[in-house]
mmCIF file of C-alpha atoms in Angstrom:
data_model
loop_
_atom_site.group_PDB
_atom_site.id
_atom_site.type_symbol
_atom_site.label_atom_id
_atom_site.label_comp_id
_atom_site.label_asym_id
_atom_site.label_seq_id
_atom_site.Cartn_x
_atom_site.Cartn_y
_atom_site.Cartn_z
ATOM 1 C CA MET A 1 0.220 0.029 -0.008
ATOM 2 C CA GLY A 2 1.365 3.274 -1.229
ATOM 3 C CA GLU A 3 -1.470 6.060 -1.958
ATOM 4 C CA THR A 4 -3.360 7.550 0.436
ATOM 5 C CA GLY A 5 -7.394 8.636 -0.379
ATOM 6 C CA ALA A 6 -9.735 6.463 -2.337
ATOM 7 C CA PRO A 7 -9.148 5.102 -5.503
ATOM 8 C CA PRO A 8 -10.622 6.811 -8.581
ATOM 9 C CA LYS A 9 -14.138 5.612 -8.978
ATOM 10 C CA ALA A 10 -13.893 4.718 -12.540
ATOM 11 C CA LEU A 11 -11.155 2.278 -11.893
ATOM 12 C CA LYS A 12 -12.671 1.054 -8.638
ATOM 13 C CA LEU A 13 -16.217 0.444 -10.439
ATOM 14 C CA PHE A 14 -14.295 -1.310 -13.126
ATOM 15 C CA ALA A 15 -12.027 -3.549 -10.939
ATOM 16 C CA THR A 16 -15.172 -4.536 -8.740
ATOM 17 C CA GLY A 17 -16.973 -5.416 -11.526
ATOM 18 C CA LEU A 18 -19.584 -2.818 -10.980
ATOM 19 C CA TYR A 19 -19.215 -3.188 -7.420
ATOM 20 C CA SER A 20 -19.991 -6.931 -7.481
ATOM 21 C CA GLY A 21 -16.818 -7.575 -5.750
ATOM 22 C CA TYR A 22 -18.445 -6.022 -2.375
ATOM 23 C CA LEU A 23 -21.677 -8.553 -2.634
ATOM 24 C CA PRO A 24 -21.659 -10.844 0.116
ATOM 25 C CA LEU A 25 -19.985 -13.915 1.106
ATOM 26 C CA ALA A 26 -18.817 -15.222 -2.604
ATOM 27 C CA PRO A 27 -17.757 -11.953 -4.757
ATOM 28 C CA ALA A 28 -16.172 -13.771 -6.841
ATOM 29 C CA THR A 29 -18.922 -16.183 -7.759
ATOM 30 C CA TRP A 30 -21.457 -13.158 -8.155
ATOM 31 C CA ALA A 31 -18.426 -11.675 -10.556
ATOM 32 C CA SER A 32 -18.665 -15.191 -12.583
ATOM 33 C CA ILE A 33 -22.402 -15.030 -12.794
ATOM 34 C CA PHE A 34 -22.403 -11.380 -13.851
ATOM 35 C CA ALA A 35 -19.477 -12.642 -16.696
ATOM 36 C CA LEU A 36 -21.871 -15.389 -17.247
ATOM 37 C CA ILE A 37 -24.966 -12.927 -17.889
ATOM 38 C CA ILE A 38 -22.904 -11.061 -20.267
ATOM 39 C CA TRP A 39 -22.062 -14.475 -22.060
ATOM 40 C CA TYR A 40 -25.827 -14.965 -22.742
ATOM 41 C CA LEU A 41 -26.180 -11.866 -24.120
ATOM 42 C CA LEU A 42 -23.194 -12.466 -26.564
ATOM 43 C CA ARG A 43 -23.338 -15.983 -27.019
ATOM 44 C CA ASN A 44 -23.823 -15.687 -30.664
ATOM 45 C CA GLU A 45 -21.204 -13.098 -31.004
ATOM 46 C CA PRO A 46 -17.750 -15.094 -30.079
ATOM 47 C CA VAL A 47 -15.263 -12.755 -31.409
ATOM 48 C CA ILE A 48 -17.148 -9.885 -29.300
ATOM 49 C CA LEU A 49 -16.825 -12.009 -26.400
ATOM 50 C CA LEU A 50 -12.756 -12.854 -27.367
ATOM 51 C CA ILE A 51 -12.391 -9.380 -27.576
ATOM 52 C CA LEU A 52 -14.208 -8.183 -24.733
ATOM 53 C CA GLY A 53 -12.289 -11.141 -22.679
ATOM 54 C CA ILE A 54 -8.674 -10.015 -24.024
ATOM 55 C CA ALA A 55 -9.631 -5.778 -23.204
ATOM 56 C CA THR A 56 -11.087 -7.013 -19.993
ATOM 57 C CA LEU A 57 -7.789 -8.871 -18.943
ATOM 58 C CA LEU A 58 -5.259 -6.206 -20.158
ATOM 59 C CA LEU A 59 -7.201 -3.223 -18.385
ATOM 60 C CA GLY A 60 -7.667 -5.859 -15.902
ATOM 61 C CA ILE A 61 -4.064 -6.168 -15.051
ATOM 62 C CA ILE A 62 -3.027 -2.402 -15.614
ATOM 63 C CA ALA A 63 -6.263 -1.481 -12.948
ATOM 64 C CA SER A 64 -5.068 -4.393 -10.655
ATOM 65 C CA ASN A 65 -1.731 -2.627 -10.430
ATOM 66 C CA ARG A 66 -3.508 0.417 -9.540
ATOM 67 C CA LEU A 67 -5.750 -0.364 -6.932
ATOM 68 C CA ILE A 68 -3.121 -2.644 -4.759
ATOM 69 C CA ARG A 69 -1.173 0.383 -4.215
ATOM 70 C CA TYR A 70 -4.620 1.921 -2.252
ATOM 71 C CA TRP A 71 -5.792 -1.745 -0.961
ATOM 72 C CA GLY A 72 -2.346 -4.022 -0.753
ATOM 73 C CA ASP A 73 -2.144 -7.637 -3.110
ATOM 74 C CA ASP A 74 -4.880 -9.301 -3.950
ATOM 75 C CA PRO A 75 -7.686 -7.335 -2.503
ATOM 76 C CA ARG A 76 -10.760 -9.137 -1.952
ATOM 77 C CA PRO A 77 -13.004 -7.099 -3.873
ATOM 78 C CA ILE A 78 -10.841 -6.909 -7.610
ATOM 79 C CA VAL A 79 -12.954 -9.416 -8.875
ATOM 80 C CA ILE A 80 -11.903 -8.165 -12.755
ATOM 81 C CA ASP A 81 -10.283 -11.334 -13.060
ATOM 82 C CA GLU A 82 -13.069 -13.855 -13.112
ATOM 83 C CA ILE A 83 -14.819 -11.793 -15.637
ATOM 84 C CA ALA A 84 -11.965 -11.427 -18.045
ATOM 85 C CA ALA A 85 -11.302 -15.703 -17.215
ATOM 86 C CA MET A 86 -15.158 -16.271 -17.630
ATOM 87 C CA PHE A 87 -15.177 -14.245 -21.087
ATOM 88 C CA LEU A 88 -12.488 -16.353 -21.912
ATOM 89 C CA LEU A 89 -13.145 -19.529 -21.045
ATOM 90 C CA LEU A 90 -16.800 -19.143 -22.786
ATOM 91 C CA SER A 91 -15.666 -17.505 -26.117
ATOM 92 C CA PHE A 92 -16.131 -19.872 -28.663
ATOM 93 C CA ILE A 93 -18.106 -22.628 -26.994
ATOM 94 C CA ARG A 94 -21.436 -23.824 -28.286
ATOM 95 C CA PRO A 95 -23.952 -21.364 -27.610
ATOM 96 C CA ASP A 96 -25.976 -23.942 -25.083
ATOM 97 C CA ILE A 97 -26.561 -22.801 -21.733
ATOM 98 C CA LYS A 98 -25.859 -25.839 -20.026
ATOM 99 C CA ILE A 99 -22.010 -25.779 -21.613
ATOM 100 C CA ALA A 100 -21.938 -22.761 -19.970
ATOM 101 C CA ILE A 101 -23.212 -23.416 -16.798
ATOM 102 C CA VAL A 102 -20.684 -26.121 -16.925
ATOM 103 C CA GLY A 103 -18.176 -23.828 -17.208
ATOM 104 C CA PHE A 104 -19.042 -21.765 -14.854
ATOM 105 C CA LEU A 105 -19.127 -24.595 -12.320
ATOM 106 C CA LEU A 106 -15.441 -26.117 -13.127
ATOM 107 C CA PHE A 107 -14.667 -22.752 -13.128
ATOM 108 C CA ARG A 108 -15.456 -21.983 -9.346
ATOM 109 C CA PHE A 109 -14.317 -25.613 -8.572
ATOM 110 C CA PHE A 110 -10.884 -25.052 -10.279
ATOM 111 C CA ASP A 111 -10.498 -21.509 -8.730
ATOM 112 C CA VAL A 112 -11.375 -22.764 -5.547
ATOM 113 C CA VAL A 113 -9.496 -25.521 -5.296
ATOM 114 C CA LYS A 114 -6.727 -24.288 -6.933
ATOM 115 C CA PRO A 115 -4.517 -27.940 -8.140
ATOM 116 C CA PRO A 116 -1.123 -27.037 -9.494
ATOM 117 C CA PRO A 117 -0.441 -24.956 -11.452
ATOM 118 C CA VAL A 118 -3.527 -22.583 -10.614
ATOM 119 C CA ASN A 119 -1.902 -22.452 -6.933
ATOM 120 C CA ILE A 120 1.707 -21.232 -8.413
ATOM 121 C CA GLY A 121 -0.845 -18.393 -10.670
ATOM 122 C CA GLU A 122 -1.979 -17.280 -6.879
ATOM 123 C CA LYS A 123 1.287 -17.109 -5.438
ATOM 124 C CA MET A 124 2.889 -14.324 -8.489
ATOM 125 C CA HIS A 125 2.581 -10.586 -7.391
ATOM 126 C CA GLY A 126 1.177 -7.380 -9.044
ATOM 127 C CA GLY A 127 -2.007 -7.241 -11.364
ATOM 128 C CA PHE A 128 -0.562 -10.526 -13.491
ATOM 129 C CA GLY A 129 -0.534 -12.257 -10.227
ATOM 130 C CA ILE A 130 -4.017 -11.383 -9.581
ATOM 131 C CA MET A 131 -5.449 -12.408 -13.125
ATOM 132 C CA ALA A 132 -2.915 -15.436 -13.591
ATOM 133 C CA ASP A 133 -4.712 -18.023 -11.319
ATOM 134 C CA ASP A 134 -8.266 -17.408 -12.523
ATOM 135 C CA LEU A 135 -6.504 -17.730 -16.350
ATOM 136 C CA ILE A 136 -5.188 -20.833 -15.495
ATOM 137 C CA ALA A 137 -8.479 -22.130 -13.662
ATOM 138 C CA ALA A 138 -10.405 -20.980 -16.483
ATOM 139 C CA GLY A 139 -7.873 -23.119 -18.797
ATOM 140 C CA TYR A 140 -8.413 -26.024 -16.618
ATOM 141 C CA SER A 141 -12.281 -25.322 -17.317
ATOM 142 C CA ARG A 142 -11.905 -25.148 -20.831
ATOM 143 C CA LEU A 143 -9.908 -27.893 -21.517
ATOM 144 C CA VAL A 144 -12.708 -30.069 -19.401
ATOM 145 C CA ILE A 145 -15.499 -28.641 -21.632
ATOM 146 C CA THR A 146 -13.798 -29.482 -24.905
ATOM 147 C CA LEU A 147 -13.091 -33.195 -23.753
ATOM 148 C CA LEU A 148 -16.644 -33.647 -22.597
ATOM 149 C CA THR A 149 -18.207 -31.917 -25.926
ATOM 150 C CA LEU A 150 -16.327 -34.337 -27.950
ATOM 151 C CA ILE A 151 -16.735 -37.310 -25.513
ATOM 152 C CA LEU A 152 -20.479 -36.660 -25.193
ATOM 153 C CA GLY A 153 -21.250 -34.646 -28.378
#
């Protein structure tokens, strides 16, 4: 922590996923649900969702780096990492809500359990460190979804 005062409101609004990071109990889950809703609205626009995911990832790293100066390492209200990871996970999946919900559940599982190398990503510092564990959890989730889709059709 280094900067005093409150962080800029726009920065806080973005990094907390429109303040979903302040919701009770499981802010990361609420943020993931928010991303799932956005996916539903854009489910037939995979390129837009991918671009949104990449932009959210890059801006999320920058925003997280700035907010760490106010709040310290990996502050709980920052949930833009879950949102970016969910956008990337769900881009180019079949536009089927059942598959998206399985993706959401897998993502939350891998993000909470943190099997290697997800746990390694969590130990990284800075904005990239905040994003890394969620990106790896999304990668695991995407792999499982792809395998399930190939096996089950």
